[in-house]
Coordinates of C-alpha atoms in Angstrom, one line a residue:
Chain V
X206 CA -146.7 59.2 -61.9
X207 CA -149.8 60.7 -63.0
X208 CA -152.7 58.6 -63.6
X209 CA -156.1 59.3 -64.8
X210 CA -157.9 58.0 -62.2
X211 CA -160.9 57.6 -63.8
X212 CA -160.2 54.3 -65.4
X213 CA -159.6 52.4 -62.0
X214 CA -163.9 52.0 -61.6
X215 CA -163.1 50.8 -65.3
X216 CA -161.2 47.8 -64.6
X217 CA -162.4 47.2 -62.1
X218 CA -165.8 47.2 -63.0
X219 CA -165.9 43.9 -64.6
X220 CA -164.5 41.9 -61.6
X221 CA -166.5 43.6 -58.9
X222 CA -170.0 42.5 -61.1
X223 CA -168.8 38.3 -61.0
X224 CA -167.5 38.3 -57.8
X225 CA -171.0 40.1 -56.8
X226 CA -173.6 37.9 -59.3
X227 CA -172.1 34.5 -58.7
X228 CA -170.4 34.6 -54.5
X229 CA -171.8 37.4 -53.1
X230 CA -175.5 36.8 -54.1
X231 CA -175.6 33.3 -54.2
X232 CA -173.8 33.5 -50.6
X233 CA -176.3 35.4 -49.2
X234 CA -179.1 33.9 -50.5
X235 CA -177.7 30.6 -49.3
X236 CA -177.8 31.8 -45.7
X237 CA -181.2 33.6 -46.3
X238 CA -183.5 31.0 -47.9
X239 CA -182.1 28.2 -45.1
X240 CA -184.3 30.5 -42.8
X241 CA -187.9 29.4 -45.0
X242 CA -190.0 26.4 -46.1
X243 CA -189.2 27.3 -49.5
X244 CA -189.9 24.4 -51.8
X245 CA -190.7 24.4 -56.1
X246 CA -191.8 27.7 -55.9
X247 CA -190.7 31.1 -54.5
X248 CA -193.7 32.8 -53.5
X249 CA -194.8 30.1 -50.8
X250 CA -192.4 30.6 -48.9
X251 CA -192.6 30.6 -45.3
X252 CA -190.7 32.2 -42.5
X253 CA -189.2 28.8 -39.9
X254 CA -186.3 30.3 -38.6
X255 CA -184.5 27.4 -37.7
X256 CA -186.7 24.6 -38.8
X257 CA -184.4 23.4 -41.5
X258 CA -181.4 23.0 -39.3
X259 CA -183.2 21.0 -36.5
X260 CA -184.3 19.0 -39.2
X261 CA -180.4 18.5 -40.1
X262 CA -180.1 17.4 -36.5
X263 CA -183.1 15.0 -36.5
X264 CA -181.9 13.6 -40.2
X265 CA -179.8 10.0 -40.6
X266 CA -178.7 11.1 -44.5
X267 CA -177.5 14.0 -42.8
X268 CA -175.4 12.3 -40.6
X269 CA -174.3 9.9 -42.6
X270 CA -173.1 12.1 -45.5
X271 CA -171.3 14.5 -42.7
X272 CA -169.7 11.5 -41.7
X273 CA -168.5 10.6 -44.8
X274 CA -167.5 13.9 -45.8
X275 CA -165.7 14.6 -42.1
X276 CA -164.0 10.9 -43.0
X277 CA -162.9 11.8 -46.6
X278 CA -160.9 15.0 -45.5
X279 CA -159.2 13.3 -43.4
X280 CA -157.8 10.2 -45.4
X281 CA -157.5 13.2 -48.0
X282 CA -155.3 15.8 -45.7
X283 CA -152.9 12.7 -44.0
X284 CA -152.2 9.5 -46.1
X285 CA -153.1 11.3 -49.9
X286 CA -151.2 14.9 -48.4
X287 CA -148.6 12.5 -47.2
X288 CA -147.9 10.2 -50.3
X289 CA -147.8 12.9 -52.6
X290 CA -145.1 14.8 -49.4
X291 CA -142.9 11.5 -50.0
X292 CA -143.1 11.7 -53.6
X293 CA -141.4 14.8 -53.5
X294 CA -138.7 14.5 -51.1
X295 CA -137.6 11.6 -53.0
X296 CA -138.0 13.5 -56.3
X297 CA -135.6 16.9 -55.3
X298 CA -132.9 15.4 -54.8
X299 CA -133.2 14.8 -58.6
X300 CA -132.6 11.6 -59.9
X301 CA -133.0 10.3 -63.1
X302 CA -136.3 10.8 -64.8
X303 CA -137.8 13.5 -61.7
X304 CA -139.3 15.5 -64.8
X305 CA -141.0 11.9 -66.3
X306 CA -142.3 11.9 -63.0
X307 CA -144.0 14.8 -62.1
X308 CA -145.3 15.2 -65.3
X309 CA -146.9 11.7 -65.3
X310 CA -148.1 11.8 -61.7
X311 CA -149.9 15.1 -62.9
X312 CA -151.8 13.5 -65.4
X313 CA -154.7 12.1 -63.2
X314 CA -155.1 15.8 -61.7
X315 CA -155.6 17.9 -65.6
X316 CA -157.9 15.5 -67.2
X317 CA -161.3 15.9 -66.5
X318 CA -163.0 13.9 -63.4
X319 CA -165.8 12.7 -65.6
X320 CA -163.1 10.6 -67.4
X321 CA -161.8 9.5 -64.3
X322 CA -165.1 8.4 -63.0
X323 CA -165.6 6.9 -65.9
X324 CA -162.3 4.7 -66.7
X325 CA -163.5 3.3 -62.6
X326 CA -166.5 2.5 -63.5
X327 CA -165.2 0.0 -65.6
X328 CA -162.0 -1.0 -63.8
X329 CA -164.3 -1.6 -60.6
X330 CA -166.8 -3.6 -63.4
X331 CA -168.2 -7.2 -62.0
X332 CA -167.9 -8.8 -65.7
X333 CA -165.0 -7.4 -67.1
X334 CA -163.1 -4.9 -64.8
X335 CA -159.8 -5.0 -64.1
X336 CA -159.9 -6.1 -60.8
X337 CA -161.9 -9.0 -61.3
X338 CA -160.0 -9.7 -64.3
X339 CA -156.8 -9.7 -62.2
X340 CA -158.4 -12.0 -59.1
X341 CA -160.5 -14.7 -61.9
X342 CA -156.7 -14.6 -63.4
X343 CA -155.1 -15.4 -60.0
X344 CA -158.0 -18.0 -59.7
X345 CA -158.9 -15.9 -56.7
X346 CA -162.7 -15.6 -57.7
X347 CA -164.3 -16.1 -54.1
X348 CA -162.8 -12.6 -54.0
X349 CA -164.6 -10.8 -56.9
X350 CA -167.6 -8.9 -56.2
X351 CA -169.1 -5.4 -57.2
X352 CA -167.0 -3.2 -55.8
X353 CA -168.4 0.2 -56.0
X354 CA -171.7 -1.0 -55.5
X355 CA -171.1 -3.9 -52.2
X356 CA -172.0 -2.2 -49.0
X357 CA -168.6 -3.8 -47.7
X358 CA -166.3 -2.3 -50.0
X359 CA -167.7 0.9 -51.9
X360 CA -166.8 3.3 -49.3
X361 CA -163.0 2.2 -49.9
X362 CA -163.5 1.4 -53.7
X363 CA -164.6 5.0 -53.7
X364 CA -161.8 6.3 -51.9
X365 CA -159.7 4.4 -54.3
X366 CA -160.2 6.9 -57.3
X367 CA -158.6 9.8 -55.7
X368 CA -156.7 9.0 -52.8
X369 CA -153.9 7.6 -54.4
X370 CA -153.2 11.1 -57.1
X371 CA -151.1 13.1 -55.0
X372 CA -149.6 15.1 -58.1
X373 CA -150.4 18.5 -57.1
X374 CA -149.1 17.5 -53.9
X375 CA -146.3 16.2 -55.3
X376 CA -146.0 19.2 -57.7
X377 CA -146.2 22.1 -55.3
X378 CA -144.3 20.4 -51.8
X379 CA -141.5 19.8 -55.1
X380 CA -141.3 23.4 -55.8
X381 CA -140.8 24.5 -52.3
X382 CA -138.3 21.7 -51.7
X383 CA -136.4 22.3 -55.0
X384 CA -135.9 26.2 -53.9
X385 CA -134.6 25.4 -50.7
X386 CA -130.7 27.1 -50.1
X387 CA -128.0 24.0 -51.1
X388 CA -126.2 25.6 -47.6
X389 CA -128.8 24.7 -45.3
X390 CA -128.8 20.9 -46.3
X391 CA -124.7 21.0 -47.0
X392 CA -124.3 21.9 -43.3
X393 CA -126.3 19.7 -41.6
X394 CA -124.3 17.0 -43.8
X395 CA -121.1 18.5 -42.9
X396 CA -122.7 18.2 -39.1
X397 CA -122.3 14.3 -39.7
X398 CA -126.7 13.8 -40.4
X399 CA -127.5 11.2 -42.7
X400 CA -130.0 11.4 -45.9
X401 CA -132.9 10.7 -43.9
X402 CA -132.4 12.5 -41.2
X403 CA -131.5 15.5 -43.8
X404 CA -135.0 14.7 -45.4
X405 CA -136.6 14.5 -41.6
X406 CA -135.2 17.1 -39.4
X407 CA -133.7 19.7 -42.1
X408 CA -136.0 19.3 -45.2
X409 CA -139.4 18.5 -44.1
X410 CA -139.7 22.2 -41.4
X411 CA -138.7 24.0 -44.0
X412 CA -141.5 22.5 -46.4
X413 CA -144.2 23.0 -43.8
X414 CA -145.7 25.9 -44.8
X415 CA -146.5 24.6 -48.0
X416 CA -147.7 21.3 -46.7
X417 CA -150.4 23.5 -44.8
X418 CA -151.2 25.0 -47.6
X419 CA -151.7 21.2 -49.7
X420 CA -154.3 20.1 -46.4
X421 CA -156.2 23.5 -47.4
X422 CA -156.4 22.1 -50.8
X423 CA -156.9 18.5 -50.6
X424 CA -159.6 19.6 -47.2
X425 CA -161.5 21.9 -50.1
X426 CA -161.0 19.6 -52.7
X427 CA -162.7 16.6 -50.4
X428 CA -165.3 19.4 -48.9
X429 CA -166.5 20.0 -52.8
X430 CA -166.5 16.4 -54.3
X431 CA -169.3 15.4 -56.2
X432 CA -168.5 14.6 -59.9
X433 CA -166.8 11.3 -59.2
X434 CA -169.4 9.9 -56.2
X435 CA -172.3 11.3 -58.4
X436 CA -171.1 9.1 -61.8
X437 CA -169.5 6.2 -60.1
X438 CA -172.3 5.3 -56.8
X439 CA -174.3 8.5 -57.0
X440 CA -174.1 8.4 -53.7
X441 CA -174.6 4.4 -52.8
X442 CA -175.4 1.2 -51.8
X443 CA -178.1 3.1 -49.6
X444 CA -176.1 6.3 -48.4
X445 CA -173.2 4.8 -48.1
X446 CA -170.9 6.8 -50.2
X447 CA -172.9 9.8 -49.9
X448 CA -171.1 13.0 -48.9
X449 CA -172.7 16.9 -48.3
X450 CA -172.7 17.8 -51.8
X451 CA -174.4 14.7 -52.8
X452 CA -177.5 15.1 -50.0
X453 CA -177.3 19.3 -50.7
X454 CA -178.1 17.9 -55.0
X455 CA -180.8 14.9 -54.0
X456 CA -182.7 17.4 -51.5
X457 CA -182.2 20.2 -54.3
X458 CA -183.1 17.7 -57.3
X459 CA -185.1 15.0 -55.9
X460 CA -187.5 16.4 -53.2
X461 CA -186.6 20.2 -54.7
X462 CA -187.2 21.5 -51.0
X463 CA -184.7 24.3 -51.8
X464 CA -184.7 26.1 -47.6
X465 CA -183.6 22.4 -46.8
X466 CA -181.1 22.3 -49.4
X467 CA -179.5 25.4 -48.9
X468 CA -179.4 24.8 -44.9
X469 CA -176.9 21.9 -45.8
X470 CA -175.1 24.7 -48.0
X471 CA -174.5 26.7 -44.8
X472 CA -172.9 23.5 -43.2
X473 CA -171.0 23.0 -46.0
X474 CA -169.8 27.0 -45.8
X475 CA -169.1 26.4 -42.5
X476 CA -167.3 23.4 -42.4
X477 CA -165.2 24.9 -45.1
X478 CA -164.3 27.7 -43.2
X479 CA -163.5 25.9 -40.1
X480 CA -161.6 23.4 -41.6
X481 CA -159.5 26.2 -43.4
X482 CA -159.3 28.1 -40.1
X483 CA -157.8 24.5 -37.8
X484 CA -156.0 23.7 -40.0
X485 CA -154.1 26.9 -40.2
X486 CA -154.2 27.1 -36.2
X487 CA -152.4 23.4 -36.2
X488 CA -149.5 24.5 -39.1
X489 CA -149.1 28.2 -37.4
X490 CA -149.2 28.9 -41.2
X491 CA -150.3 32.7 -41.7
X492 CA -154.1 33.1 -43.7
X493 CA -151.8 35.9 -46.1
X494 CA -149.8 33.5 -47.2
X495 CA -151.4 31.5 -50.0
Chain H
X114 CA -126.6 -2.8 -47.0
X115 CA -129.4 -0.8 -45.6
X116 CA -128.8 1.8 -47.9
X117 CA -129.4 -0.3 -51.3
X118 CA -132.6 -1.5 -49.8
X119 CA -133.6 2.5 -49.0
X120 CA -132.7 2.9 -52.7
X121 CA -134.7 0.2 -54.6
X122 CA -137.7 1.4 -52.0
X123 CA -137.4 4.8 -53.3
X124 CA -137.1 3.6 -56.8
X125 CA -140.1 1.0 -56.5
X126 CA -142.1 3.6 -55.4
X127 CA -142.1 6.2 -57.4
X128 CA -142.5 3.6 -60.3
X129 CA -145.9 2.2 -58.7
X130 CA -147.1 5.8 -58.8
X131 CA -146.4 5.9 -62.1
X132 CA -148.1 3.3 -63.2
X133 CA -151.1 3.9 -61.0
X134 CA -150.9 6.8 -62.3
X135 CA -150.7 6.9 -66.0
X136 CA -152.6 3.3 -66.1
X137 CA -156.0 3.9 -66.2
X138 CA -155.8 6.4 -69.3
X139 CA -153.3 3.8 -71.0
X140 CA -156.2 0.9 -70.5
X141 CA -158.8 3.4 -72.1
X142 CA -156.9 4.5 -74.9
X143 CA -156.0 0.5 -75.5
X144 CA -159.3 -0.7 -74.9
X145 CA -161.1 1.8 -77.3
X146 CA -159.1 0.0 -80.2
X147 CA -161.1 -3.9 -78.7
X148 CA -164.1 -4.4 -79.8
X149 CA -166.8 -4.7 -77.9
X150 CA -166.7 -9.0 -77.4
X151 CA -162.9 -8.8 -76.7
X152 CA -163.6 -6.1 -73.7
X153 CA -166.7 -8.4 -72.3
X154 CA -164.1 -11.2 -72.7
X155 CA -160.8 -10.0 -71.3
X156 CA -160.4 -6.7 -69.8
X157 CA -156.8 -6.5 -69.7
X158 CA -156.0 -8.1 -72.6
X159 CA -153.5 -6.3 -75.3
X160 CA -156.4 -5.1 -78.6
X161 CA -156.5 -8.4 -81.1
X162 CA -156.5 -6.2 -84.3
X163 CA -156.8 -2.2 -84.7
X164 CA -159.9 -0.8 -85.5
X165 CA -161.1 2.8 -85.5
X166 CA -165.2 1.3 -84.9
X167 CA -164.9 2.8 -81.2
X168 CA -164.7 6.0 -82.5
X169 CA -167.1 5.9 -85.5
X170 CA -169.4 4.9 -83.0
X171 CA -169.3 7.6 -80.3
X172 CA -169.7 10.4 -83.6
X173 CA -173.0 7.8 -84.5
X174 CA -174.4 7.2 -81.9
X175 CA -173.8 10.2 -78.8
X176 CA -174.5 13.8 -80.1
X177 CA -170.1 14.2 -79.2
X178 CA -169.1 16.1 -81.8
X179 CA -172.1 18.7 -80.8
X180 CA -170.8 18.6 -77.0
X181 CA -167.1 19.0 -77.9
X182 CA -168.4 22.2 -79.5
X183 CA -170.0 23.5 -77.0
X184 CA -166.7 22.6 -75.0
X185 CA -164.5 24.2 -76.7
X186 CA -166.6 27.6 -77.5
X187 CA -167.3 28.0 -73.5
X188 CA -164.0 27.1 -72.3
X189 CA -162.2 29.5 -74.8
X190 CA -164.2 32.5 -74.3
X191 CA -164.0 32.1 -70.1
X192 CA -161.0 32.2 -70.5
X193 CA -160.4 34.4 -72.3
X194 CA -162.5 36.8 -70.7
X195 CA -160.8 35.6 -67.7
X196 CA -157.8 36.1 -68.1
X197 CA -158.8 39.9 -69.5
X198 CA -160.9 40.8 -66.9
X199 CA -159.2 39.9 -64.0
X200 CA -155.2 40.9 -65.6
X201 CA -157.3 44.7 -65.9
X202 CA -158.2 43.9 -62.2
X203 CA -155.0 43.2 -60.8
X204 CA -153.2 45.6 -62.6
X205 CA -155.2 48.2 -60.9
X206 CA -154.4 46.6 -57.4
X207 CA -150.8 46.5 -57.8
X208 CA -150.5 49.6 -59.2
X209 CA -152.7 52.1 -58.2
X210 CA -153.7 53.9 -54.7
X211 CA -157.2 54.2 -54.2
X212 CA -159.6 54.6 -50.4
X213 CA -160.2 51.1 -50.1
X214 CA -158.6 49.0 -51.8
X215 CA -157.3 46.8 -49.5
X216 CA -160.8 46.2 -48.4
X217 CA -162.1 45.3 -51.4
X218 CA -158.9 43.4 -52.6
X219 CA -159.5 40.8 -49.0
X220 CA -163.6 41.1 -50.1
X221 CA -162.6 39.6 -53.4
X222 CA -160.4 37.2 -52.5
X223 CA -162.7 35.6 -50.0
X224 CA -163.8 34.0 -52.8
X225 CA -160.9 31.6 -52.3
X226 CA -162.7 30.2 -49.5
X227 CA -166.2 29.5 -50.1
X228 CA -167.0 26.0 -51.1
X229 CA -168.8 27.0 -54.3
X230 CA -171.1 23.2 -54.6
X231 CA -172.6 24.7 -51.5
X232 CA -174.3 27.3 -54.3
X233 CA -175.3 25.6 -56.4
X234 CA -179.3 26.1 -56.0
X235 CA -178.7 30.0 -55.9
X236 CA -176.3 30.3 -58.8
X237 CA -179.0 28.4 -60.6
X238 CA -181.5 30.7 -58.9
X239 CA -178.9 33.9 -60.2
X240 CA -178.7 32.3 -64.4
X241 CA -182.2 32.0 -64.8
X242 CA -183.0 34.8 -63.0
X243 CA -180.8 37.2 -66.1
X244 CA -182.4 34.7 -68.3
X245 CA -179.3 32.5 -69.0
X246 CA -180.3 28.8 -67.7
X247 CA -179.2 26.3 -70.5
X248 CA -177.0 29.0 -72.5
X249 CA -173.3 28.6 -73.6
X250 CA -173.6 32.1 -72.0
X251 CA -174.3 31.2 -68.7
X252 CA -172.0 28.6 -68.4
X253 CA -169.2 31.8 -70.0
X254 CA -170.2 33.4 -66.9
X255 CA -170.4 31.2 -64.1
X256 CA -166.6 29.7 -65.2
X257 CA -165.3 33.1 -65.6
X258 CA -166.3 33.8 -62.2
X259 CA -164.9 30.4 -61.2
X260 CA -161.3 31.1 -62.1
X261 CA -161.9 34.2 -60.5
X262 CA -159.6 34.0 -57.2
X263 CA -156.6 31.6 -58.6
X264 CA -155.9 34.6 -61.5
X265 CA -156.0 37.3 -59.5
X266 CA -153.7 35.9 -57.2
X267 CA -151.2 34.7 -59.8
X268 CA -151.9 38.2 -61.9
X269 CA -151.8 40.4 -59.3
X270 CA -148.1 38.9 -58.4
X271 CA -147.4 39.2 -62.0
X272 CA -147.7 42.6 -61.9
X273 CA -146.0 43.8 -59.1
X274 CA -143.0 42.3 -60.6
X275 CA -142.6 44.2 -63.3
X276 CA -140.5 47.0 -62.9
X277 CA -141.9 50.4 -62.5
X278 CA -139.9 52.0 -64.8
X279 CA -141.5 50.7 -67.8
X280 CA -144.9 52.2 -67.4
X281 CA -143.2 55.8 -66.2
X282 CA -140.9 56.1 -69.2
X283 CA -144.9 55.2 -71.5
X284 CA -146.5 57.9 -69.6
X285 CA -143.5 60.6 -70.6
X286 CA -144.2 59.3 -73.8
X287 CA -147.8 60.6 -73.8
X288 CA -149.3 57.3 -73.0
X289 CA -152.7 57.3 -71.8
X290 CA -153.9 54.7 -68.6
X291 CA -155.5 52.1 -71.2
X292 CA -152.9 52.3 -73.6
X293 CA -150.3 51.5 -71.2
X294 CA -151.4 48.7 -69.6
X295 CA -152.8 47.0 -73.0
X296 CA -149.4 47.9 -74.8
X297 CA -146.7 47.5 -72.4
X298 CA -147.9 45.6 -69.8
X299 CA -149.6 43.2 -70.7
X300 CA -147.3 42.2 -73.1
X301 CA -144.9 42.3 -70.0
X302 CA -147.1 40.2 -68.1
X303 CA -146.8 37.0 -71.1
X304 CA -145.6 34.5 -68.9
X305 CA -148.4 35.2 -65.6
X306 CA -151.4 35.7 -68.1
X307 CA -150.2 31.9 -69.6
X308 CA -150.5 30.5 -66.5
X309 CA -153.9 31.7 -65.6
X310 CA -155.1 31.3 -68.7
X311 CA -153.7 27.7 -69.2
X312 CA -155.3 26.9 -65.3
X313 CA -158.8 28.5 -65.9
X314 CA -158.4 26.6 -69.2
X315 CA -158.4 23.3 -67.9
X316 CA -160.9 24.1 -65.1
X317 CA -163.2 25.2 -67.4
X318 CA -163.2 22.1 -69.5
X319 CA -163.6 19.8 -67.2
X320 CA -166.6 21.0 -64.4
X321 CA -168.7 19.1 -64.3
X322 CA -171.3 19.9 -61.2
X323 CA -172.5 23.4 -62.9
X324 CA -172.5 21.9 -66.2
X325 CA -174.8 19.8 -64.9
X326 CA -177.4 21.8 -62.8
X327 CA -177.1 25.3 -65.7
X328 CA -178.0 23.0 -68.5
X329 CA -180.4 20.7 -70.0
X330 CA -180.5 20.4 -73.7
X331 CA -178.3 19.3 -76.0
X332 CA -177.7 23.0 -77.0
X333 CA -175.0 24.1 -73.9
X334 CA -174.1 20.8 -72.7
X335 CA -170.3 19.9 -72.4
X336 CA -167.8 16.8 -73.2
X337 CA -168.0 16.1 -70.1
X338 CA -171.3 15.6 -69.0
X339 CA -172.1 13.7 -72.4
X340 CA -169.6 10.6 -71.1
X341 CA -172.3 10.7 -68.1
X342 CA -175.2 10.0 -70.8
X343 CA -173.1 7.2 -72.5
X344 CA -173.4 5.0 -69.3
X345 CA -177.4 5.6 -69.1
X346 CA -177.8 4.9 -73.3
X347 CA -175.1 3.1 -74.4
X348 CA -174.6 1.3 -71.5
X349 CA -173.2 -1.8 -73.8
X350 CA -171.4 -0.5 -76.4
X351 CA -168.0 -0.4 -74.2
X352 CA -165.1 0.4 -76.9
X353 CA -167.4 3.9 -78.1
X354 CA -167.7 4.6 -74.1
X355 CA -164.0 4.3 -74.2
X356 CA -163.3 6.2 -77.6
X357 CA -165.5 8.9 -75.8
X358 CA -164.0 9.3 -72.9
X359 CA -160.3 9.1 -75.1
X360 CA -161.9 12.0 -77.4
X361 CA -162.9 13.8 -73.9
X362 CA -159.4 13.7 -72.3
X363 CA -157.4 14.5 -75.0
X364 CA -157.1 18.5 -75.3
X365 CA -156.6 18.8 -71.9
X366 CA -153.6 16.3 -71.8
X367 CA -152.3 18.3 -75.0
X368 CA -152.6 21.8 -72.7
X369 CA -150.5 20.1 -70.5
X370 CA -148.0 19.1 -72.4
X371 CA -148.0 22.2 -74.4
X372 CA -147.9 24.5 -71.4
X373 CA -146.8 22.1 -68.3
X374 CA -143.7 24.7 -67.2
X375 CA -146.3 27.1 -67.3
X376 CA -148.8 25.5 -65.4
X377 CA -145.9 24.0 -62.8
X378 CA -144.8 27.6 -62.4
X379 CA -148.5 29.3 -62.0
X380 CA -149.4 26.2 -59.0
X381 CA -145.9 27.6 -57.2
X382 CA -146.4 31.4 -58.1
X383 CA -149.8 31.2 -56.7
X384 CA -149.9 29.2 -54.1
X385 CA -146.6 28.5 -52.5
X386 CA -145.2 32.1 -52.7
X387 CA -147.5 35.4 -51.9

C-alpha cells in the first residue's frame, strides 16, 4: 500500500498544536514559574528557587487542603468504588430492570456539576431544604442545622454530594463483568460454589483490572475537584472543605500570587502521578491497559 | 430463608441507588413549578398548581438565553473540531509508519494523566497571550484540547478495528490519502466517532472551572456559570433558580438518553479495553 507521506504531518498538526498549547507549554510554565516570586506582573518576577515550596511547608492552609484532598481521594477510591462495584455485581446477573438501573444511576454523572451543586445547596438549605424539612416532619427539630456551613457537618455534607453517585464505576465494571466467559462461572457452579462464593472468588478477581481503572479515575476526579465545592461551600467554613484546587484558585485569584499558586499546581501534578503509580502497583495493573 | 433475605437486600440496594440518583433531578423539576412561597413553606411538598412562572422569571431576570446560546456555540464547535482533528491524528497512528511514531503517541497520551486544574494559571496565560481571553474562541480552543486524550484513545482503537482491505481497494481505484480518509475511513468509524463526540459534548457542556477562569463578561460565559450567578444575585427567587437548573441539565439528559448505548460503549472501549 503506497501512502503519500506528505499528508502525515498535515494530519498530525492540529492535535500536536493543541497538545503543545494547552498541555505541554502550561506544564512547563507551572514548574518554571513556581520557582519565582511572581505576583500580578510578569515584569517583576524574581527567582527565589524553592522559596514558594518552603512557604508551603509553613502554611497551615496548605496542610488542611492537602489532608482534605487525600481524605477525599481515599474515600472515593474505597467507599465510592466499592458501592459501584457491588451494584455492578448485582446487575451483571441481569435481574429484572437492570438496564433501567444502569441508566438511572448514570444520570447524576452526566449532568453538569454546577447543577448538582445548586441542587445540593438547596437540599442542605437550612430553611426549606429537604433534610431539614424531613427532620422537622419527624419532630427532630433539634437535629436541624445549616449542614454545609456548620463546621461539624460540612466535610461530611460535601462528601455526600459525590460519594454515592457511582454510575461511572458501575457502568465500567458491569461492562467487564458481562464480558466474562460463561463457562468459567459454570465450572465454578459444577465445583459446588455458592452464588456468593462465585461472585467473590471467581468474578471479582477477573474484575481487578477494571476496578483499578475506576480507582485511578476516582482519584484523578477527586484530585481535580473544584466546581462542586466552589459553588456549595467555597471551601468554608474556615478552611474545613478546602482542597488543593480551591486553595490554588484562592491564592491565584484572591492574592494574585501566581508563583505560589503554581507551586500548589506542581503539588497537584506530583500527587496525581504518585497516586496513579501507587494504585497501579497495588493492583498490579499494567499502565498500558487503560 | 437466608437466600430470600439476600435477594431482598439486593433489590433494596438497587432501589435506594435509583432513588438517590434520581431524587435530586425530580425534586428540582417538581420545584420549578411551585411558587416561591410554597418552596419556603415546605421544601418537599408536591406543587399545588402548575405554573411556568419560574421559567418566565429565569428568562427575564438573568441573561440565561444568552448563556445557553454561548454554551451551544462553544460545545458544538469544540466537539466538532475535537472529533475531526483527533480522527485525523488517530488514523495516522493506526495506519501509517514513520520514525518516532511510538514516542509521539506516548507523549500525546501523557495528557491523560495531567490534572488540568493544576494548570489553571498557565492556561490562562496562554489564552491571554494569544488574545482569546473572554472570547468564545478561547473556550472552544481549551475544550477541544481537554477532550484530546479520551478521543485519541477511542478513535485509534476504532481505526485499528477497521479492516485494511477497504483502504487498499480505495487506493487501487486511484483515491488519494485525503479522499480515502474522508470517504472510506470516516464512514467506517461512525461508531467510534459518535462515542467520542458524545463524551466530548457532555464534558464541554458541563465544564465549569476553565469557563470561570477564562471569561469575565456575558459575551462568552456558559450555562454552568449562569447558575452560580443566580445564587449571588437572585437568591430569593428559588422558583426561577430551579427553572434555570432544569434548563441547564435538559440537554445533557437528552443527549444521554438518545446516545446512551454509545456512551456506555465508549466508556468501555476507552477505559476497559485497550
